[in-house]
Coordinates of C-alpha atoms (C1' of nucleotides) in Angstrom, one line a residue:
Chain I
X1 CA 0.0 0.0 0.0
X2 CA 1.0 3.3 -0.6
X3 CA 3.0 4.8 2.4
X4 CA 1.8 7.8 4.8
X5 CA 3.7 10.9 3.6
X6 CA 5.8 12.6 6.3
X7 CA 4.2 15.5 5.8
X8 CA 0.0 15.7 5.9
X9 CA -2.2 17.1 3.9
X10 CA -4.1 19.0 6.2
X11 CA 0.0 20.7 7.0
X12 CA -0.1 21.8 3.2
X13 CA -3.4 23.0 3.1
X14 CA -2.4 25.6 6.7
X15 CA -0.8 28.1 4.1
X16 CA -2.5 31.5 4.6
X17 CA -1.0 32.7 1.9
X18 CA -2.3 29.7 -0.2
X19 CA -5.6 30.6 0.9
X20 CA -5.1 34.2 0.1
X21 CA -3.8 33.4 -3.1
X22 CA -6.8 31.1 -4.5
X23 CA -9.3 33.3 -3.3
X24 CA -8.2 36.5 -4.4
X25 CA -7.4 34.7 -8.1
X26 CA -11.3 34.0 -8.2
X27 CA -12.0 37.6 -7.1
X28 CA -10.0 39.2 -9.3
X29 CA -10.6 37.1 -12.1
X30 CA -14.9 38.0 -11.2
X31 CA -14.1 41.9 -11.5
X32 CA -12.2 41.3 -14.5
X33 CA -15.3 39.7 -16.0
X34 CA -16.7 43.1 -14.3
X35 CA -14.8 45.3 -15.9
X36 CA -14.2 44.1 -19.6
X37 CA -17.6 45.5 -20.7
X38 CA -15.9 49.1 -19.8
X39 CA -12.7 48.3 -21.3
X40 CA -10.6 48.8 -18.6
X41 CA -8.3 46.0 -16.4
X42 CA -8.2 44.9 -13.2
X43 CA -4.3 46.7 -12.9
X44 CA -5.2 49.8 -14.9
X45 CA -8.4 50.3 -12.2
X46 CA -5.7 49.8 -9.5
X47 CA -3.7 52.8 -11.4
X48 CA -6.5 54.9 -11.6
X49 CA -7.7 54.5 -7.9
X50 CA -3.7 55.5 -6.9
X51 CA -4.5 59.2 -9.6
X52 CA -7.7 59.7 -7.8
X53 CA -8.4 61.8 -4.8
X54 CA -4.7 63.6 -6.1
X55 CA -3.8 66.3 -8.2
X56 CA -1.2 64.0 -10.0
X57 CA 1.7 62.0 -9.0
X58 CA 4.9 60.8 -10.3
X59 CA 5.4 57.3 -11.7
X60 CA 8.0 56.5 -9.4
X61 CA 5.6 57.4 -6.9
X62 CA 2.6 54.6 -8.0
X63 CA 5.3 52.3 -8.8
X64 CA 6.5 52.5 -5.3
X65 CA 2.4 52.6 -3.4
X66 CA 1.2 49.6 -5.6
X67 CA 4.3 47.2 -5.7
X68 CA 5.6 47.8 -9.5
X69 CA 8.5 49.0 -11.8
X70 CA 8.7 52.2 -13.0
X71 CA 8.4 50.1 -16.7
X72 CA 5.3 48.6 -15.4
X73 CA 3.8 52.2 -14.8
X74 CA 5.2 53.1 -18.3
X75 CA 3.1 50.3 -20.0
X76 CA -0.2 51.0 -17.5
X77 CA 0.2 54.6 -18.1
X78 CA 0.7 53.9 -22.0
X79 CA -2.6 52.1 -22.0
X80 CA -4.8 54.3 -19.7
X81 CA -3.5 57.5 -22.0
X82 CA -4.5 55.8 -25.0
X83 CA -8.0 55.2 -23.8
X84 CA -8.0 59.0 -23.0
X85 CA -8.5 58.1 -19.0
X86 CA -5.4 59.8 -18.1
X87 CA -2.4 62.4 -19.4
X88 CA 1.3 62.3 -18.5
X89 CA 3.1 65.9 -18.4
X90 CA 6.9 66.4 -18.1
X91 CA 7.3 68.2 -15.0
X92 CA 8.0 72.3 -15.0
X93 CA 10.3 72.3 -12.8
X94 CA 12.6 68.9 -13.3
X95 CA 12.3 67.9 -16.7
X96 CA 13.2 64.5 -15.7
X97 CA 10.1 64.0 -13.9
X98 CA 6.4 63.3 -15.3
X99 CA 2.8 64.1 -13.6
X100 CA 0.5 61.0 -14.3
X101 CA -3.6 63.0 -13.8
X102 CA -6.9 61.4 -14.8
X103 CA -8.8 62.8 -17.1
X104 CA -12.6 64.1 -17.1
X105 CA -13.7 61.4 -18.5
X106 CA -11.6 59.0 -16.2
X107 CA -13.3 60.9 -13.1
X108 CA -17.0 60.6 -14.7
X109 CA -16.4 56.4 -15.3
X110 CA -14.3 55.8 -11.9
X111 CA -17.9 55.9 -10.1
X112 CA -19.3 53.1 -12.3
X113 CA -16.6 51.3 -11.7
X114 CA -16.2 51.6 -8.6
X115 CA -20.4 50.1 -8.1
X116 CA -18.7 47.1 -10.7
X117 CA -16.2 46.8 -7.2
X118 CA -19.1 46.7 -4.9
X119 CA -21.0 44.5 -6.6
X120 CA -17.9 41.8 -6.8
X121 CA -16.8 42.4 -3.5
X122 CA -20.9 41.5 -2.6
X123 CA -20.4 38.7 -5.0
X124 CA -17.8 37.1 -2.7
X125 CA -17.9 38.4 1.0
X126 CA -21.7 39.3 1.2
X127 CA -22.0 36.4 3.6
X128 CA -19.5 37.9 5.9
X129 CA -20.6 39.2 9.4
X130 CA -19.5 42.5 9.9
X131 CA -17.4 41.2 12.3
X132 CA -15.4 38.9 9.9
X133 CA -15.3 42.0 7.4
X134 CA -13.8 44.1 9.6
X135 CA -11.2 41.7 11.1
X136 CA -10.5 40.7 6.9
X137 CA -9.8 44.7 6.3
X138 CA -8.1 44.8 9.3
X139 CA -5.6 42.8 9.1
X140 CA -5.3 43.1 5.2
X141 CA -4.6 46.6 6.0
X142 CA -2.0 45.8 8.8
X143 CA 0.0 43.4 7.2
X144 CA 0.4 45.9 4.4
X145 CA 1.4 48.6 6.8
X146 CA 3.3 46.0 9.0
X147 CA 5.5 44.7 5.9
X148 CA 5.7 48.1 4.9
X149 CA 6.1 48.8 0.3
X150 CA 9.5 47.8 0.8
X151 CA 9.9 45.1 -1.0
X152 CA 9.2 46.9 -3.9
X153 CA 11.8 46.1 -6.8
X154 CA 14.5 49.0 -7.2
X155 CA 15.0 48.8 -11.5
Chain W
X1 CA -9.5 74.2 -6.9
X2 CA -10.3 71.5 -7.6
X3 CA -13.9 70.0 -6.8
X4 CA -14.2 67.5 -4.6
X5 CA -15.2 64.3 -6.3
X6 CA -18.6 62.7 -5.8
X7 CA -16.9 59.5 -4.1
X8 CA -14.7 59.7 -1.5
X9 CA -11.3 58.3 -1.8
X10 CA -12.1 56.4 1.3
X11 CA -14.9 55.0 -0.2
X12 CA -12.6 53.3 -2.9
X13 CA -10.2 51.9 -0.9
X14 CA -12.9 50.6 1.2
X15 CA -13.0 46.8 -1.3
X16 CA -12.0 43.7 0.4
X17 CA -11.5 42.4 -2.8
X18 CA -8.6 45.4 -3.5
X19 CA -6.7 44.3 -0.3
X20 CA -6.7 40.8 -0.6
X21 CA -5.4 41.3 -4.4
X22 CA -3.1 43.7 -2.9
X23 CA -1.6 41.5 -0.4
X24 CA -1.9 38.5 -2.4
X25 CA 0.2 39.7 -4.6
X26 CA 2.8 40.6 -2.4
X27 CA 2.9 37.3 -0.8
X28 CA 2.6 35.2 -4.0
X29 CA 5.7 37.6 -5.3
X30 CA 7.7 36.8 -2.3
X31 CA 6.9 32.8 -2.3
X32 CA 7.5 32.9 -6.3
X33 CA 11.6 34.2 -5.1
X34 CA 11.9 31.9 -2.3
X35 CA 10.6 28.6 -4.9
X36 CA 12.7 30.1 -7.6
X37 CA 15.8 28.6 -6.2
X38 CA 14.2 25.0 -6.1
X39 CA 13.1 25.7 -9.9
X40 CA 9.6 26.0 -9.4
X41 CA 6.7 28.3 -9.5
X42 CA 4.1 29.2 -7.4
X43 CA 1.1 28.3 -10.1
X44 CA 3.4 24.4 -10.4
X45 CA 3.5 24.1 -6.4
X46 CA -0.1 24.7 -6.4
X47 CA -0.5 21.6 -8.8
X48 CA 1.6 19.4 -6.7
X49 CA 0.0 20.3 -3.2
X50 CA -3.0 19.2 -5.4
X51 CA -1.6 15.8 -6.5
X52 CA -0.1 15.4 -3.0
X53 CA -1.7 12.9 -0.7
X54 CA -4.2 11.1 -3.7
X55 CA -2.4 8.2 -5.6
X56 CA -3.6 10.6 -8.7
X57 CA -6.3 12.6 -10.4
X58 CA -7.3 13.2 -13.8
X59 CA -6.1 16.6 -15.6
X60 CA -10.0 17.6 -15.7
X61 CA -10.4 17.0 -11.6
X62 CA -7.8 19.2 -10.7
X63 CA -8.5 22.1 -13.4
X64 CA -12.1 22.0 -11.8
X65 CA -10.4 21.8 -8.1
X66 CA -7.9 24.9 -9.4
X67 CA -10.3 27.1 -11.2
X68 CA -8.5 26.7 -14.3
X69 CA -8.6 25.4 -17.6
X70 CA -7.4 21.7 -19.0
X71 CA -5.6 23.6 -21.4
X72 CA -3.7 25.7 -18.6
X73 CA -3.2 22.1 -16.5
X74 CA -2.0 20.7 -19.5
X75 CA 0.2 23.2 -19.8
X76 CA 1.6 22.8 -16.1
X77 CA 1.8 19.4 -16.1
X78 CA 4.0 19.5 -18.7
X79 CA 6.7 21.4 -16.7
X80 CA 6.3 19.0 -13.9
X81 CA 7.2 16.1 -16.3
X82 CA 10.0 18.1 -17.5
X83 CA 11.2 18.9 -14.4
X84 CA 10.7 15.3 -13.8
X85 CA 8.4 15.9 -10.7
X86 CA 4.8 14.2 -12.3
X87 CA 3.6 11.6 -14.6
X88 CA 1.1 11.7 -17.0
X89 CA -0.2 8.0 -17.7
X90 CA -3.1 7.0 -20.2
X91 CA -6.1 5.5 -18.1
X92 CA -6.6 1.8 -18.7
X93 CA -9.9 1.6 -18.7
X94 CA -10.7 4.6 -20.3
X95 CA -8.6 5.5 -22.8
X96 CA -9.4 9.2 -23.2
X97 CA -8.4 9.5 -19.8
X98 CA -5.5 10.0 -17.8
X99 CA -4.0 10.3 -14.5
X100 CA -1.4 12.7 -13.1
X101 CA 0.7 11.8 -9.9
X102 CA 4.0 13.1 -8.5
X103 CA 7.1 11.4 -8.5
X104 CA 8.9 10.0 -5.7
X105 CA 11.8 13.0 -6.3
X106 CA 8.4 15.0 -5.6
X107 CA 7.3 13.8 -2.7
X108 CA 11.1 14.3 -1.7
X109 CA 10.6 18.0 -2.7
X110 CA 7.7 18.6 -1.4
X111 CA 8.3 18.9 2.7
X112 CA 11.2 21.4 1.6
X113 CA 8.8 23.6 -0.5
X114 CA 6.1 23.6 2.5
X115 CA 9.1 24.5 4.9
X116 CA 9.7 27.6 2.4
X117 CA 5.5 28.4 2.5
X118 CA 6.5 28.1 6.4
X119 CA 8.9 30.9 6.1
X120 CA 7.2 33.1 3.6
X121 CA 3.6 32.7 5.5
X122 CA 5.2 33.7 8.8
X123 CA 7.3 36.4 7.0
X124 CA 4.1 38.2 6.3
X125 CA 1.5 36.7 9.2
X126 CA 3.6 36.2 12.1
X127 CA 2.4 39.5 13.5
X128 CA -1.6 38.6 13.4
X129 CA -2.8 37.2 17.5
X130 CA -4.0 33.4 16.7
X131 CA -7.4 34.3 16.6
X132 CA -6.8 36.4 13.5
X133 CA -5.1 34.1 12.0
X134 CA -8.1 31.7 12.8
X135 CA -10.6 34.2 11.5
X136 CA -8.6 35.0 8.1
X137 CA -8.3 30.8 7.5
X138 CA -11.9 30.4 8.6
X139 CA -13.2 33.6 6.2
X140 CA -11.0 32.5 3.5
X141 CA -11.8 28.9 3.4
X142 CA -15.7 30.2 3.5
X143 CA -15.7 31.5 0.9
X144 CA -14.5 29.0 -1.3
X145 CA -17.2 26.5 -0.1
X146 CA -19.9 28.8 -0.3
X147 CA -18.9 30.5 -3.4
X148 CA -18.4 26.9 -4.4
X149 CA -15.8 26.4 -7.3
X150 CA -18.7 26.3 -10.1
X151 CA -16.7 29.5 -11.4
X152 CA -14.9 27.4 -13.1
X153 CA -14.2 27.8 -16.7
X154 CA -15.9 25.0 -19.2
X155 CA -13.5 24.8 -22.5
Chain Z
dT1 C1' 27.3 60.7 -11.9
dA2 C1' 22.6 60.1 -10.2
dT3 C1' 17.7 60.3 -11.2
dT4 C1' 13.5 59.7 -14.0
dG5 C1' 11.4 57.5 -17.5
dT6 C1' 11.1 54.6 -21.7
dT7 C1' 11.9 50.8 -24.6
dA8 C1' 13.2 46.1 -25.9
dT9 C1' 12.9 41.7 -24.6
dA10 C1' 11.3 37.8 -22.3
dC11 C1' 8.7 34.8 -19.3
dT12 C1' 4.7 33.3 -16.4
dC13 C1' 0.0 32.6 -16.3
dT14 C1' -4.0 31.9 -18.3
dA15 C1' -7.9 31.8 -21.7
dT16 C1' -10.2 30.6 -26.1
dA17 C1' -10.8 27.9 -29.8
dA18 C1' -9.7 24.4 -33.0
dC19 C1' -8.1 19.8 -33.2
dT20 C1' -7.2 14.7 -32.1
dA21 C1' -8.2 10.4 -30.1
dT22 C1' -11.3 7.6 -27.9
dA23 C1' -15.8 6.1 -26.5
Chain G
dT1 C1' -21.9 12.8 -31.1
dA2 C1' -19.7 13.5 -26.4
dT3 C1' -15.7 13.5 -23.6
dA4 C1' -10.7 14.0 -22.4
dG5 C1' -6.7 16.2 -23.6
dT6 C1' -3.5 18.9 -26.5
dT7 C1' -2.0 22.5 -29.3
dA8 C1' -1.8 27.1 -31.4
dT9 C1' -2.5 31.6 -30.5
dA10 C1' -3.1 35.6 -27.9
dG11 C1' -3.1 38.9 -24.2
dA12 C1' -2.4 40.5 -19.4
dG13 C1' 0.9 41.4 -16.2
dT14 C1' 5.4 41.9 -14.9
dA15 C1' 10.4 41.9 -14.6
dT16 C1' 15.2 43.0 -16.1
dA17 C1' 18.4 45.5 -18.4
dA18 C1' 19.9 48.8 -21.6
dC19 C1' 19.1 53.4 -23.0
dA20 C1' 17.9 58.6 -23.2
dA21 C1' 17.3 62.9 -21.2
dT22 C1' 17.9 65.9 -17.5
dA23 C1' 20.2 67.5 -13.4

DNA sequence: TATTGTTATACTCTATAACTATA
DNA sequence: TATAGTTATAGAGTATAACAATA
């Protein structure tokens, strides 16, 4: 017969981060689904929720707040632009530096989108107690602020 | 100035389903660089936790149990053969069918790969009280069951 | 030289759809 | 015809590294 393993299952399945993983896939994947009939992708929505609320912001500076490279903001930026949702100006005062802005039209679909959000996240954790949803955005929140953006790549 | 925008900055960073992706991501990024050294990636680990502990499965029960597609598993599978970590053998009785399982250098692998989950789960989690912990596990595994995994794709 | 961005390239992950083999 | 898998193709999402412009 086949032997017990030295490890169990039950041990393999423990991961939090496996957990994490697999359920935000299916959530992210949903809003995907969500947001495809208005064009725009889960990673460019994350973009535009980092330009909104702000007058504009470096690259370097999104890169940093959402986990990227500053080529990965190049190729988000690229594609936001091109569907008119936001501009990129060279800075006044240090030409080496850009201002990424949404645009009117970015600011008038950002509400829609943001309902597409609420209806996902209702989708998934609308059985939640209050209770669980706090202690979910709770310690979502903290372990961002506990590992800190460091590990942001440098190039 | 500038108007103040008929949502509430606030009110978008208020999405479960934002921080979960957000620290997913994180986590999956820093597992994907502690694997790398064993040559392996996060999406093949997931495979073998999956044919770990079952004598084997078919490519289409796992692609169901994963949320992905047969193409994407056959796709997987073949890096675990190549990497000499699975088999992929034609189903006697059915020969349409077939049946993946690890390989004994696998099962060797495998308790070294969970160590590194170990490492990387406590890396980001170690902070969170036990009931936390407990709560996130519970609310995560929730989900899936009642969500169910019917969001599965069909081709 | 250091900093800010861009570009070229490449790889993972995954889907869709057409195709093959078997039943 | 239905089912199980494979393959070809494509696109998102990123990274790395080389490069250009500016300071």
């Amino acid at each position: 017969m086949t032997r017990t393993p030295a490890i169990s299952v039950s041990h393999l399945t423990a991961h939090l981060g496996y957990w994490l993983r697999y359920v935000s896939n299916h959530v992210s994947h949903a809003f995907a689904r969500k947001l495809e009939a208005q064009g725009v992708t889960v990673a460019e929505w994350a973009l535009m929720r980092e330009l909104f609320g702000v007058t504009s912001v470096s690259p370097s500076g999104v890169a940093e707040k959402l986990g990227l490279t500053r080529g990965a903001i190049t190729k988000l930026a690229d594609r936001l632009i091109e569907k008119g949702l936001a501009t990129r100006t060279r800075n006044v005062k240090d030409a080496r530096g850009q201002s990424l802005a949404l645009t009117a039209s970015a600011r008038r679909l950002i509400p829609k989108l943001a309902v597409l959000a609420d209806q996902n996240d209702a989708e998934f954790f609308s059985h939640l107690s209050l209770e669980d949803r706090r202690t979910m955005e709770r310690v979502l929140k903290e372990t961002v602020k506990v590992r800190g953006l460091k590990s942001t790549p440098v190039s």
